[in-house]
Structures are given as structure tokens and as C-alpha cells.
Amino acid sequence: MGIGPESAYSAYSAYSAYSAYSAYSAYSAYSAYSAYGASSGTNPMLTEALITNRDGIVGTRIDRIADVLPGVPDSPRNLPRLALPVRAAIFQAELGPSVDLTVDTHDNLPVATLWRRTSEREGRKRKVTFHEMVEMTGPTTEQLTTQLKHVAGYARIRPDRAAEITTQVGVPTAFFASIGFMDPARTPHTLELLYTALNFSSLLIQRTKYALAVKRPIEFSPQVQPMIETPTHGSLPSGHATEAFLIARLLWKLLIESEAPQYGDRAYWGSMLMRQAARVATNRTVAGVHFPIDSVAGAMLGLTLADHMHAMCNGGAWTSAIFDAPKFDPDHDFDWHQLYTPEGDEMKPKASSDRGAWAITKRHDRHDTDETAPALSWLWTKALGEWRDLQECDG
Amino acid sequence: MAVWLPNPDPDAVNIIDHVTYFRLSRAAHHYGADPDTIWWSVLVELEGISIDQFQTSVTAFADDLLIPAAYDAVDRSAVRPAQPVAIYARAPLVRHINDSRNALRVTSVLLGASAPERFLDRAAQSRDLPDVIVNDDAVVQAVIDDGIGIAHELFRSSATTTRIHHARIFEAEPLPGNLTSVGRGLDRADIDAFLQDCTFGDMLDEDLFYALSGQVDYGQGVFSTVAMRRSHGTHVMALAAGRSMDEQADTHPIICAALPSRIVNDTTGLEMVPVLYLAFHILVKQARRFRTQSGAPVPVVFNFSYGNTGGPHDGTGIFARLFDHYFGESADTRQKAWLTLPAGNANLERLHAVAEPRTEVDHTATLDLTVLPDDRTPTHVQIWLPNSPENAQPNFATISVRTPFGMDEGIIVTQPGQHAALVNKAGEQIAWLAYQYVGGQTQRGLVTLSTNPTANLRETSDLGPAGRWMIKLTRDPNVSTDPIHIWVRRDETLPGQTSGGRQAFFDNADYHRFDRYGAPLPIDPPDTTSPVRRSGTLSGFACGPAPIVVAAYTEQEAEMSVYSAAGPLVPSPHSPQPAREGPDIAAKGDDSFVLRGVISAGSRSGSWVRLAGTSVASPQVARLAGNAIHGKDDNARAWSREAAKRHRFDLRDDPSPNRVGAGAIRLPGDVARD
């Protein structure tokens, strides 16, 4: 058993990669492949039938076996022939070791540091290097107490947002698919890429939440009374914000790279994806399960991880980010524009309040020794192909 | 068991307005420790003195008084025979003003909504407003409403320029610079600057805009329905003044005022009139800035999509006279101004009753008043008596109020000083019944019944009883047989609001709600003897002679919308013929019986929502009026009669004039200039 995106809520099985997502399985796209019951246990009657069937037709043993070529080792060319859960496992095997997390304290506040690990490979030799990718300092209790006023204020629009909030408890694929045209038939690899990213991020989200141990609004006041169940894990960073901004930025990168004229340099696509992500994040505050500052931290983490994912797939730049929660003015609400600009797909270098800089980011250009993961490159390429316009000769 | 005490307070005869007295006395329920520190909007009517003279007369209460900076030096020095002025005051001053012994030359007092101190700026100064030069064919559209999405694209001339020249947001902290006494005043340049600050790439972040404009601040508890998908003011203003960006901005300027939420979180009662007055005063000042190239004043069409129950319903109410005060014959202005108002939606609400010979048995009319449990706001009832001069107030009737379950009966006669208090076992007052005389042009006696809330989340024993109250009016037929009108004031809770009020209503068994097929009866059965009436339900605001009053119809079925309120009105002391029979004209309030409401702007650009009621009919007529006001010498109502012919829409139910006025009109999608 692995663990899935926070928003999937239930434990996530590496062997049922897509079944956890109702938005996806609703199309029953992959049910055709389950005829042999490969992933969900065997069908006893089918087994019995295959035995008797073989007995009936197998005949005398064939002695002369034709040439069999060996398999192609460690090659993405195998990937199209692998079941989705198998591919999911391979992708996680690439992504998982790309990061590490350490925890310490600063001024009595917990600090979680997510490290980016790059390895230079030469035969069986490894040279591993760690770079700080995300440093996140937890908020003070006073900040959260102040932020509680926002939670109370947002409660007034719960009736207005109830349908969105309840349908966004799971992965809000349908909401992003209403902007970028996704469908299991049309964009299977894009969906696979996004769920790969979510699966990867969920480990980091849970580990970071665990490290920072930030209490939920419900623990501050008996009057929060959230309209959905409060998850048992920590409040900051918001997993929904992390995942929504991760999805939004990965999609925006695909749209940009597709070079399709309608997407190419049109930042309004990126803006709309970010507005969607912010809406999902804010809805969690409306519901009463998150402080706005949780969304700030989550958005920052998600945007940073999108760059990391992209670099793992394609090489290219990645971003490091410092979120210093105590410097965030707790009277302020979440505003994603302070972190990111869709035009040029750039994170803002700095965001400050009267207390100092609470967000600092830095872009790191690709280093020659950085290696991409070929399996992930394959996935990105397949996903990108789903956004390119069809050319006349394609047919 | 609660008992009624007759005339317990020998000073009650000196109370100018008993509802004000009652609400202030109950403020402790809501405001806890020190209700005297709470600021209230108050409408005072000054008689023969200026605002400055009034201020001087209450110098001892200087710390409790705020005269809004919207009243400039000229306003403050003007002396008129009768002059309503909206002020902000704290309880010690309001009690002082409301005591006739203090001889302040205040003829009426109306307590409005409380206002958080942070929305007030006592250091604000009035300022000169520069002229705004617009096209010669311009018409200013002025809108007073609540929850106005001022950033909406339908009010803009480009992505980052607005057509709104001034927006006053009552529920927002004033900007620095002592510019406004109440709320935040945003000029066109301010709005444009916010639009620029909130536009990223090609996109306006409207959530961010309303945080900057001060309309929504979740952290500070500042809320407007613009945070929700549907907001009354956005919908209404788009019907009146929404336009595509490429239309001439300098021909269609807008000014608007966003009032506090329609039902504020105030458990003592609801009264919008003081802030309506102030909003109107502010917008009149703004409207007078507009000039054509040649210096001529620019016509203005006002729309208030507000209504109320209560008031004398004879055109003499303090709101009914508002328009006349600013644009009537005595007002010093050449500016042409029309006003559209909704007829109101109270037709089937059972909030109105009439005691008259037909509805009386042995000269007694009996009313069952259902006060609901779990009602966290007081219930207020008004009983308006026939006219009489102040110096000879006859005893028209004996009024008795029996509490639920036959607990006890409070009885007063309609004479000055008469009152009764309902007192519980602990000796606390839980209801108040009193007579007062309303002078000025109204010249009537008024009996008010105010009862405590029937629920309170805090531990408290002074709840009013829920259940069926019985009100009996026994008239002296030798004094007068003229009708006596009884009204229940509104106290329900609308979506998005938190007041916790539940609406009391008349529940007489002889009132027939439905026809034989089970459909709601939109008009009173001709032979009814029930005192509870649909006729005469017209909004208390809509009884004056000047405004165009708009009823609502349902288009597909071509019938009047069942909620649309009706005349007739009550004769005034000045004329046996009221200024109007009812509404002037009807516009679409609903697409059909099942598709209720009409579609107009949602709170965010690009969104569309439904809203029903005469509130949405009125701004459609305002829009049409804006196309017609130029160059016509007609008055507004004469124009509306003409428009009813020109844009005629035949209704199948053949409504009487006191429901539909001159007729129903169908408006084309975008009304052509006529």
C-alpha cells in the first residue's frame, strides 16, 4: 500500500492507481483491461476454465521453439505495454528518491526543509548532491488566532459554496477539465501525469504537515463547526492548495509547450487555471478546515513542486522557495498573485509584509550534470502530444 | 405568568417615538455591557431650525452626535418649516431628543440601524465637489441598494475604467483623509485605481477588488453580498444601468450608494429610512456635479429597490416626502430628476389589516397575530388611526392586546400618554403598547405594539411569548367610521443574513388564502369580511406623489405576479383623494410561474442570476426612463402613462388599476431611445 493525494482521502493503492479517482473511473476507461482480473485477484471460475480448456486443446508438447529476442532493459519503450499501476510504481520510484526532508526548529518554531537530490551517475558510481528546495517555517499560535477571524468571516458564504466544497473533497479533476480539455479518451497521459504528480506530492504534503504539526481551526474555537469533516492531519500547508496549484501549473506548462496557437502566449489560460486553483484552496477556508495562511503555504509548495516535476521530466530550471510563516501578516488573506505570474510562468522572487519577507524564491537554471528520468520524460512527451494541434500529415 | 400593567410610566406622554424608546431599551440584549456606546443612524425632523441650531441645542451631548459631512455649510445653515436630517447618535442623545420636554423643535425621531464605530469618521469635513462634464445627451443613473458589485464589467467602459463616478459604501471603513463621515466614498479615480491594481494580465481579480474597496473583509467581519454569487444591488443596478463597454461612457454615468445589509444583524428591529435619507442626500450632491459642455445640469434617474410595510400610506410619510424635499417646487434646483420605486412584494404576506365597518362586529375588529417561536428579533406592529389635528385628538378606539394562551389583556385608549407594559414574573418588560401622535403633514395618532424576541441564545428570561396574540380594535362609531390600518413590520431573515428574525403575520381564520383549485388568491374575495387584506399593501415608501411606482407581472402566463403589492392608499389630511391609486406601471418580475425572477448580472463579471420581485421590475423602468427623460417636459408619472401605452403588454388577468396602474409594459432587450 502506498499513500495517495490528500484529496483522495482514502489510502491509495499503487495497484489501483486510477480507481481511486471517481472522476476518472466514472468513464470506466480501463475496466476493459480488468477482464483477467489482474489487479483485483483472480476469478476462480476463469481459472478453472483455463485449466480445463488447456487440457482440452494443449496436445503434444512442441519441441522446437522459435527465436525469442531479449527484452529491452531500462527503456521507456516498455512503458506503453505496462499496466497503469505498474507505470505508476515506476514513476514513483523515480520521483520518490528525488527529494528528502529534514526537520529542525528555529525560534521554537518547527522548520521543514525539502531537499532536492540530484545524482550524477557513472556506471555503478553515484555522486549525490542535495539542494534546499522548500524551506517552510510554521506559523505562531498568535497568527493562527488572528487568522481564525478570516475562517469565521468566510463561514458566511458556506451556503453559496456548498456544492463546490463537497465536490472538491476528492481530486477536483472536473474543475480543471472544465478549463483545459481533459478526458480519459483524449488526454489519458495528461491525467496520468497529473495523478503521478499528486501521488508524489501527497507523500511530501503529509510529511511536511507531520513535521510542522499545525493545529486545525476546529481546535481553536467551538464556533468554527466546519461543514465537512476535518481531516486528522495538520493544517499547514493545505494539501488541497498544494495539489490544486501543482495541477494548475503543470497544465499551464503543457499548454505553453504545446505551441498550439490558442494556448501559446496567452496568459489568460494560465490565469484561469490559477484562479481555479485559488478557488479550490479558498473553498477549504470557507468550509472551515483551513486557515488562509495554509493556502499560502500550500500554493507555494505546489507551484515549486510543479517546477521540480517539470525538471525531472524534461530537465530545465527548477525553483527553490522559502516560506517564513511568522513574517506573514495574519490580518491578510490568501492572494496567489503575490507568489506567481502566469505570464512567463514565473514565481515572484519575494513577497513581504511589515514583518519582513515571508516568501523568497529563486530560479535555478539547469545544471549540466542534472539528469532527467527517462520514464518521466516519456510520460511528459506523451502528455504534451495530447495538447499539440493535429497536423495535416498526422492523419 | 406575564401581566399587562396599564400606564406604568408617568413620563411616557413625553416620548416622541415609542419604537425608538423600545428599541433603545432593548439594546442591552444585543450589545451587552454598554449599549450607550453604540452609534445609531437616526432621522430627526427639525421644525423651523437649522442643523447648526440643532447642534447648538444639544451641545451637552457633543460626544454623542455626528452630523454627516455630507451636509455642507449651506445645508447646515438652512432653516425650513420641516427638515428631515439623518444623523448618527448614541443612546444618551437619542433619549434626550426623543423626550418632548426638552423642546428641541424636533417633531419626529426615527431610530435606524446601529453602525459599528469603525465605519464612522467623526473628523470628516464636507468638501467641495468639482463639476463633472459629460455629453449633452447624458443622463445620470443613480442607484441606492445593497451589495453592489461596482467592479462588474457592465458598469465599466474598459477593463480598468468605470462609469461609476461615485460609490458610497456604507459598510466599509472610511479612507484616510477625513473625507466621509460614514463608510467609504469612492470616486471614479479611486475605482479605476483599484481596477488597475487588481488586473493581472487581462484578468480582473474581483475578490481582491472587493477586499481593496473595503466591501468585503472576512478577517474584520465586513461582509457584503457581493461575496456571494447573487447580490441584490448588482442585479438591480445592471438592470437599470448595465451596458456593454463600447457604449458611450460619458453619456451613461452612474452614481450609487451601497447601504448596510438589508437586514442588519441588529436584534432590536429594522429601520432603513435614516440611511436611505442620507444615501439620497449624498447622491443628490453627487448628481448636481454633472454638467453638459454648455454648463446645463444633467437629468438624473434614481432607483431605490426598497420597500417597507408600515407608514401612514397617505403620501405624508417621512420617506414619501423625501423626493419632494430635494426636487419639489421649494427645492432650489434646475436639475430634472425622476425616481422609480418598487410597489413592494407584500401582497400575500398577511402583514396588513383594515378595521372598517365591514370587517367589524359590534364595532370591533379582531386580529390574530402569530408570533413565531425562535424569533430572535422583536415584532413591531403599527396601528394608524384616522386624521385628527394635534390639539384635538379624539379617542377613536380602544385597543386591547391579549397575549398567547389567554395570559392577560393589555388595554389602552387612543389618547396621549396612554401605554401599557407586559411584564414577566421577574418584573422585566417584554412588550410595550403605546399611543403617540404623528404631527407634521401626517396628523394622525399611531399605536405601536413592540414585543421582545421569542428566542435568545444567551441565558435570558425576558423573552416575549410566541404563539397567537389577539389584537382587538373597538371603535367609537360616534367619533369616526374611517378605516384604521394595521401593519406588521418586517423582521424576516434573508439568505446570507444572520439576524435570526422570523416574520410574524396575521392568521385570521376568515382570511382565504387560496382559490378553489388551491392557487394563491392574488386579490381579496369581493365579499370578504376579513380584516386581513391584500388591498392597500403598497410599500410604505411608494405612497408619495412624485415617484414612478412599479408593480411586477409574470410574462409567460401574462398575469400580475402574485406578490406584487396593490393600492389603494389612504386619504391624507390635505386631500380626500390620495396622490395615487396604487402603482403607476408594471414591468416583468418573473419569466414564468416556474422560472421565477428575471435574469441579470451576478456578482462577478460574466455571470448571470435570477432575482424576483418588484425590486427587479423597478430598475427596468428606470432604464427606460433614462432613455426618455431628456428634453421632455412631462413629469415622471405622466411619462410612465405614455410609456404604458407605447410598450403595452396585455395581461390576461385584467388587473385593476390599483394593482397595475396604467398598464404592463414589455421592454425590448435593450431599450431603444424614444
GROMACS .gro file of N, CA and C in nm, chain B residues 194-287:
model
  282
  589PHE      N    1  -0.825   5.095  -0.819
  589PHE     CA    2  -0.843   4.957  -0.769
  589PHE      C    3  -0.850   4.858  -0.886
  590LEU      N    4  -0.920   4.900  -0.992
  590LEU     CA    5  -0.930   4.811  -1.108
  590LEU      C    6  -0.791   4.781  -1.164
  591GLN      N    7  -0.710   4.887  -1.170
  591GLN     CA    8  -0.575   4.865  -1.222
  591GLN      C    9  -0.494   4.776  -1.128
  592ASP      N   10  -0.508   4.800  -0.998
  592ASP     CA   11  -0.431   4.720  -0.902
  592ASP      C   12  -0.472   4.573  -0.904
  593CYS      N   13  -0.595   4.547  -0.943
  593CYS     CA   14  -0.646   4.409  -0.934
  593CYS      C   15  -0.652   4.341  -1.070
  594THR      N   16  -0.600   4.406  -1.172
  594THR     CA   17  -0.599   4.343  -1.303
  594THR      C   18  -0.460   4.286  -1.330
  595PHE      N   19  -0.457   4.158  -1.355
  595PHE     CA   20  -0.331   4.088  -1.379
  595PHE      C   21  -0.340   4.026  -1.517
  596GLY      N   22  -0.249   4.066  -1.605
  596GLY     CA   23  -0.266   4.023  -1.742
  596GLY      C   24  -0.395   4.084  -1.792
  597ASP      N   25  -0.482   4.001  -1.842
  597ASP     CA   26  -0.609   4.053  -1.892
  597ASP      C   27  -0.721   4.035  -1.791
  598MET      N   28  -0.688   3.990  -1.671
  598MET     CA   29  -0.796   3.946  -1.584
  598MET      C   30  -0.807   4.028  -1.457
  599LEU      N   31  -0.931   4.064  -1.427
  599LEU     CA   32  -0.960   4.134  -1.303
  599LEU      C   33  -0.987   4.030  -1.194
  600ASP      N   34  -0.918   4.042  -1.084
  600ASP     CA   35  -0.946   3.956  -0.968
  600ASP      C   36  -1.048   4.029  -0.883
  601GLU      N   37  -1.173   3.990  -0.899
  601GLU     CA   38  -1.280   4.066  -0.834
  601GLU      C   39  -1.285   4.042  -0.683
  602ASP      N   40  -1.243   3.924  -0.639
  602ASP     CA   41  -1.235   3.901  -0.494
  602ASP      C   42  -1.138   4.002  -0.432
  603LEU      N   43  -1.026   4.019  -0.498
  603LEU     CA   44  -0.926   4.113  -0.449
  603LEU      C   45  -0.979   4.256  -0.454
  604PHE      N   46  -1.052   4.287  -0.561
  604PHE     CA   47  -1.108   4.422  -0.575
  604PHE      C   48  -1.196   4.456  -0.455
  605TYR      N   49  -1.285   4.362  -0.419
  605TYR     CA   50  -1.379   4.395  -0.310
  605TYR      C   51  -1.310   4.397  -0.174
  606ALA      N   52  -1.195   4.332  -0.166
  606ALA     CA   53  -1.115   4.347  -0.044
  606ALA      C   54  -1.055   4.487  -0.040
  607LEU      N   55  -1.004   4.534  -0.154
  607LEU     CA   56  -0.944   4.669  -0.157
  607LEU      C   57  -1.050   4.778  -0.143
  608SER      N   58  -1.165   4.757  -0.205
  608SER     CA   59  -1.269   4.860  -0.198
  608SER      C   60  -1.328   4.868  -0.058
  609GLY      N   61  -1.297   4.770   0.025
  609GLY     CA   62  -1.347   4.771   0.162
  609GLY      C   63  -1.482   4.705   0.179
  610GLN      N   64  -1.537   4.651   0.070
  610GLN     CA   65  -1.672   4.595   0.080
  610GLN      C   66  -1.673   4.459   0.149
  611VAL      N   67  -1.565   4.383   0.133
  611VAL     CA   68  -1.557   4.251   0.196
  611VAL      C   69  -1.423   4.239   0.266
  612ASP      N   70  -1.426   4.216   0.395
  612ASP     CA   71  -1.303   4.189   0.470
  612ASP      C   72  -1.338   4.081   0.570
  613TYR      N   73  -1.311   3.958   0.530
  613TYR     CA   74  -1.352   3.845   0.614
  613TYR      C   75  -1.288   3.852   0.752
  614GLY      N   76  -1.162   3.895   0.754
  614GLY     CA   77  -1.090   3.898   0.880
  614GLY      C   78  -1.147   4.000   0.978
  615GLN      N   79  -1.204   4.109   0.922
  615GLN     CA   80  -1.258   4.214   1.009
  615GLN      C   81  -1.410   4.208   1.018
  616GLY      N   82  -1.468   4.102   0.966
  616GLY     CA   83  -1.613   4.087   0.978
  616GLY      C   84  -1.691   4.184   0.892
  617VAL      N   85  -1.628   4.238   0.788
  617VAL     CA   86  -1.702   4.326   0.697
  617VAL      C   87  -1.753   4.240   0.582
  618PHE      N   88  -1.883   4.240   0.566
  618PHE     CA   89  -1.942   4.149   0.470
  618PHE      C   90  -2.041   4.221   0.381
  619SER      N   91  -2.039   4.182   0.257
  619SER     CA   92  -2.139   4.231   0.162
  619SER      C   93  -2.182   4.110   0.080
  620THR      N   94  -2.304   4.114   0.032
  620THR     CA   95  -2.348   4.002  -0.051
  620THR      C   96  -2.275   3.999  -0.185
  621VAL      N   97  -2.190   4.097  -0.216
  621VAL     CA   98  -2.108   4.084  -0.337
  621VAL      C   99  -2.011   3.967  -0.323
  622ALA      N  100  -1.994   3.916  -0.201
  622ALA     CA  101  -1.910   3.796  -0.183
  622ALA      C  102  -1.983   3.672  -0.231
  623MET      N  103  -2.111   3.684  -0.253
  623MET     CA  104  -2.191   3.567  -0.292
  623MET      C  105  -2.221   3.575  -0.442
  624ARG      N  106  -2.273   3.466  -0.491
  624ARG     CA  107  -2.299   3.457  -0.634
  624ARG      C  108  -2.404   3.559  -0.677
  625ARG      N  109  -2.499   3.577  -0.589
  625ARG     CA  110  -2.611   3.666  -0.622
  625ARG      C  111  -2.616   3.780  -0.522
  626SER      N  112  -2.618   3.901  -0.573
  626SER     CA  113  -2.630   4.017  -0.484
  626SER      C  114  -2.737   4.110  -0.542
  627HIS      N  115  -2.822   4.156  -0.453
  627HIS     CA  116  -2.938   4.236  -0.492
  627HIS      C  117  -2.894   4.359  -0.572
  628GLY      N  118  -2.797   4.432  -0.517
  628GLY     CA  119  -2.758   4.558  -0.579
  628GLY      C  120  -2.696   4.541  -0.717
  629THR      N  121  -2.616   4.437  -0.734
  629THR     CA  122  -2.554   4.415  -0.864
  629THR      C  123  -2.661   4.385  -0.968
  630HIS      N  124  -2.755   4.299  -0.927
  630HIS     CA  125  -2.863   4.259  -1.018
  630HIS      C  126  -2.945   4.381  -1.059
  631VAL      N  127  -2.984   4.458  -0.960
  631VAL     CA  128  -3.071   4.572  -0.984
  631VAL      C  129  -2.998   4.680  -1.065
  632MET      N  130  -2.873   4.710  -1.026
  632MET     CA  131  -2.803   4.818  -1.095
  632MET      C  132  -2.774   4.780  -1.240
  633ALA      N  133  -2.753   4.651  -1.265
  633ALA     CA  134  -2.729   4.609  -1.404
  633ALA      C  135  -2.857   4.625  -1.487
  634LEU      N  136  -2.971   4.599  -1.426
  634LEU     CA  137  -3.097   4.619  -1.500
  634LEU      C  138  -3.116   4.767  -1.532
  635ALA      N  139  -3.080   4.853  -1.437
  635ALA     CA  140  -3.101   4.997  -1.458
  635ALA      C  141  -2.993   5.057  -1.546
  636ALA      N  142  -2.868   5.014  -1.527
  636ALA     CA  143  -2.757   5.090  -1.585
  636ALA      C  144  -2.647   5.004  -1.645
  637GLY      N  145  -2.668   4.873  -1.654
  637GLY     CA  146  -2.563   4.789  -1.712
  637GLY      C  147  -2.553   4.811  -1.863
  638ARG      N  148  -2.432   4.823  -1.911
  638ARG     CA  149  -2.413   4.844  -2.054
  638ARG      C  150  -2.284   4.779  -2.099
  639SER      N  151  -2.276   4.752  -2.227
  639SER     CA  152  -2.150   4.696  -2.278
  639SER      C  153  -2.045   4.807  -2.278
  640MET      N  154  -1.920   4.766  -2.277
  640MET     CA  155  -1.812   4.863  -2.258
  640MET      C  156  -1.800   4.962  -2.373
  641ASP      N  157  -1.848   4.922  -2.490
  641ASP     CA  158  -1.825   5.012  -2.603
  641ASP      C  159  -1.930   5.123  -2.613
  642GLU      N  160  -2.029   5.122  -2.523
  642GLU     CA  161  -2.125   5.231  -2.529
  642GLU      C  162  -2.064   5.357  -2.467
  643GLN      N  163  -2.113   5.470  -2.511
  643GLN     CA  164  -2.056   5.598  -2.470
  643GLN      C  165  -2.056   5.616  -2.317
  644ALA      N  166  -1.937   5.612  -2.261
  644ALA     CA  167  -1.927   5.623  -2.115
  644ALA      C  168  -1.976   5.759  -2.066
  645ASP      N  169  -1.949   5.863  -2.143
  645ASP     CA  170  -1.984   5.996  -2.096
  645ASP      C  171  -2.132   6.029  -2.116
  646THR      N  172  -2.204   5.935  -2.173
  646THR     CA  173  -2.349   5.954  -2.186
  646THR      C  174  -2.423   5.879  -2.075
  647HIS      N  175  -2.356   5.783  -2.015
  647HIS     CA  176  -2.424   5.696  -1.918
  647HIS      C  177  -2.350   5.689  -1.785
  648PRO      N  178  -2.329   5.802  -1.721
  648PRO     CA  179  -2.261   5.796  -1.591
  648PRO      C  180  -2.352   5.736  -1.483
  649ILE      N  181  -2.288   5.674  -1.386
  649ILE     CA  182  -2.361   5.611  -1.275
  649ILE      C  183  -2.310   5.670  -1.144
  650ILE      N  184  -2.401   5.690  -1.049
  650ILE     CA  185  -2.361   5.714  -0.911
  650ILE      C  186  -2.440   5.616  -0.824
  651CYS      N  187  -2.383   5.569  -0.717
  651CYS     CA  188  -2.456   5.468  -0.639
  651CYS      C  189  -2.416   5.473  -0.492
  652ALA      N  190  -2.504   5.419  -0.412
  652ALA     CA  191  -2.476   5.405  -0.269
  652ALA      C  192  -2.515   5.264  -0.228
  653ALA      N  193  -2.421   5.196  -0.164
  653ALA     CA  194  -2.448   5.061  -0.115
  653ALA      C  195  -2.477   5.070   0.034
  654LEU      N  196  -2.600   5.044   0.069
  654LEU     CA  197  -2.643   5.057   0.209
  654LEU      C  198  -2.597   4.935   0.288
  655PRO      N  199  -2.608   4.945   0.421
  655PRO     CA  200  -2.580   4.825   0.501
  655PRO      C  201  -2.674   4.713   0.460
  656SER      N  202  -2.633   4.593   0.491
  656SER     CA  203  -2.714   4.476   0.455
  656SER      C  204  -2.860   4.504   0.487
  657ARG      N  205  -2.943   4.454   0.402
  657ARG     CA  206  -3.086   4.486   0.406
  657ARG      C  207  -3.146   4.451   0.541
  658ILE      N  208  -3.102   4.348   0.600
  658ILE     CA  209  -3.144   4.324   0.738
  658ILE      C  210  -3.016   4.314   0.817
  659VAL      N  211  -2.988   4.417   0.892
  659VAL     CA  212  -2.861   4.417   0.965
  659VAL      C  213  -2.871   4.321   1.084
  660ASN      N  214  -2.755   4.292   1.135
  660ASN     CA  215  -2.750   4.198   1.246
  660ASN      C  216  -2.782   4.272   1.375
  661ASP      N  217  -2.902   4.325   1.380
  661ASP     CA  218  -2.943   4.406   1.494
  661ASP      C  219  -3.073   4.346   1.545
  662THR      N  220  -3.072   4.303   1.666
  662THR     CA  221  -3.189   4.231   1.714
  662THR      C  222  -3.294   4.323   1.773
  663THR      N  223  -3.278   4.453   1.762
  663THR     CA  224  -3.382   4.540   1.819
  663THR      C  225  -3.488   4.578   1.717
  664GLY      N  226  -3.459   4.557   1.591
  664GLY     CA  227  -3.559   4.594   1.491
  664GLY      C  228  -3.492   4.647   1.367
  665LEU      N  229  -3.572   4.680   1.271
  665LEU     CA  230  -3.519   4.717   1.141
  665LEU      C  231  -3.577   4.850   1.099
  666GLU      N  232  -3.492   4.943   1.064
  666GLU     CA  233  -3.542   5.067   1.008
  666GLU      C  234  -3.437   5.122   0.913
  667MET      N  235  -3.469   5.121   0.785
  667MET     CA  236  -3.371   5.163   0.684
  667MET      C  237  -3.380   5.312   0.653
  668VAL      N  238  -3.488   5.377   0.695
  668VAL     CA  239  -3.515   5.511   0.644
  668VAL      C  240  -3.402   5.611   0.672
  669PRO      N  241  -3.343   5.614   0.792
  669PRO     CA  242  -3.236   5.714   0.812
  669PRO      C  243  -3.120   5.699   0.713
  670VAL      N  244  -3.073   5.577   0.690
  670VAL     CA  245  -2.961   5.565   0.595
  670VAL      C  246  -3.007   5.588   0.452
  671LEU      N  247  -3.131   5.553   0.421
  671LEU     CA  248  -3.183   5.585   0.288
  671LEU      C  249  -3.181   5.736   0.265
  672TYR      N  250  -3.222   5.807   0.368
  672TYR     CA  251  -3.222   5.953   0.356
  672TYR      C  252  -3.082   6.006   0.333
  673LEU      N  253  -2.989   5.953   0.412
  673LEU     CA  254  -2.851   6.001   0.400
  673LEU      C  255  -2.794   5.965   0.263
  674ALA      N  256  -2.823   5.842   0.220
  674ALA     CA  257  -2.773   5.799   0.089
  674ALA      C  258  -2.829   5.889  -0.020
  675PHE      N  259  -2.955   5.922  -0.007
  675PHE     CA  260  -3.017   6.007  -0.108
  675PHE      C  261  -2.953   6.145  -0.107
  676HIS      N  262  -2.932   6.198   0.013
  676HIS     CA  263  -2.869   6.329   0.024
  676HIS      C  264  -2.731   6.328  -0.043
  677ILE      N  265  -2.654   6.223  -0.016
  677ILE     CA  266  -2.520   6.211  -0.074
  677ILE      C  267  -2.528   6.204  -0.227
  678LEU      N  268  -2.621   6.125  -0.277
  678LEU     CA  269  -2.629   6.110  -0.423
  678LEU      C  270  -2.686   6.235  -0.490
  679VAL      N  271  -2.772   6.307  -0.421
  679VAL     CA  272  -2.820   6.433  -0.478
  679VAL      C  273  -2.703   6.529  -0.495
  680LYS      N  274  -2.616   6.534  -0.394
  680LYS     CA  275  -2.497   6.621  -0.404
  680LYS      C  276  -2.409   6.577  -0.522
  681GLN      N  277  -2.395   6.448  -0.536
  681GLN     CA  278  -2.313   6.397  -0.646
  681GLN      C  279  -2.378   6.427  -0.781
  682ALA      N  280  -2.510   6.407  -0.786
  682ALA     CA  281  -2.580   6.427  -0.914
  682ALA      C  282  -2.568   6.572  -0.960
   0.00000   0.00000   0.00000
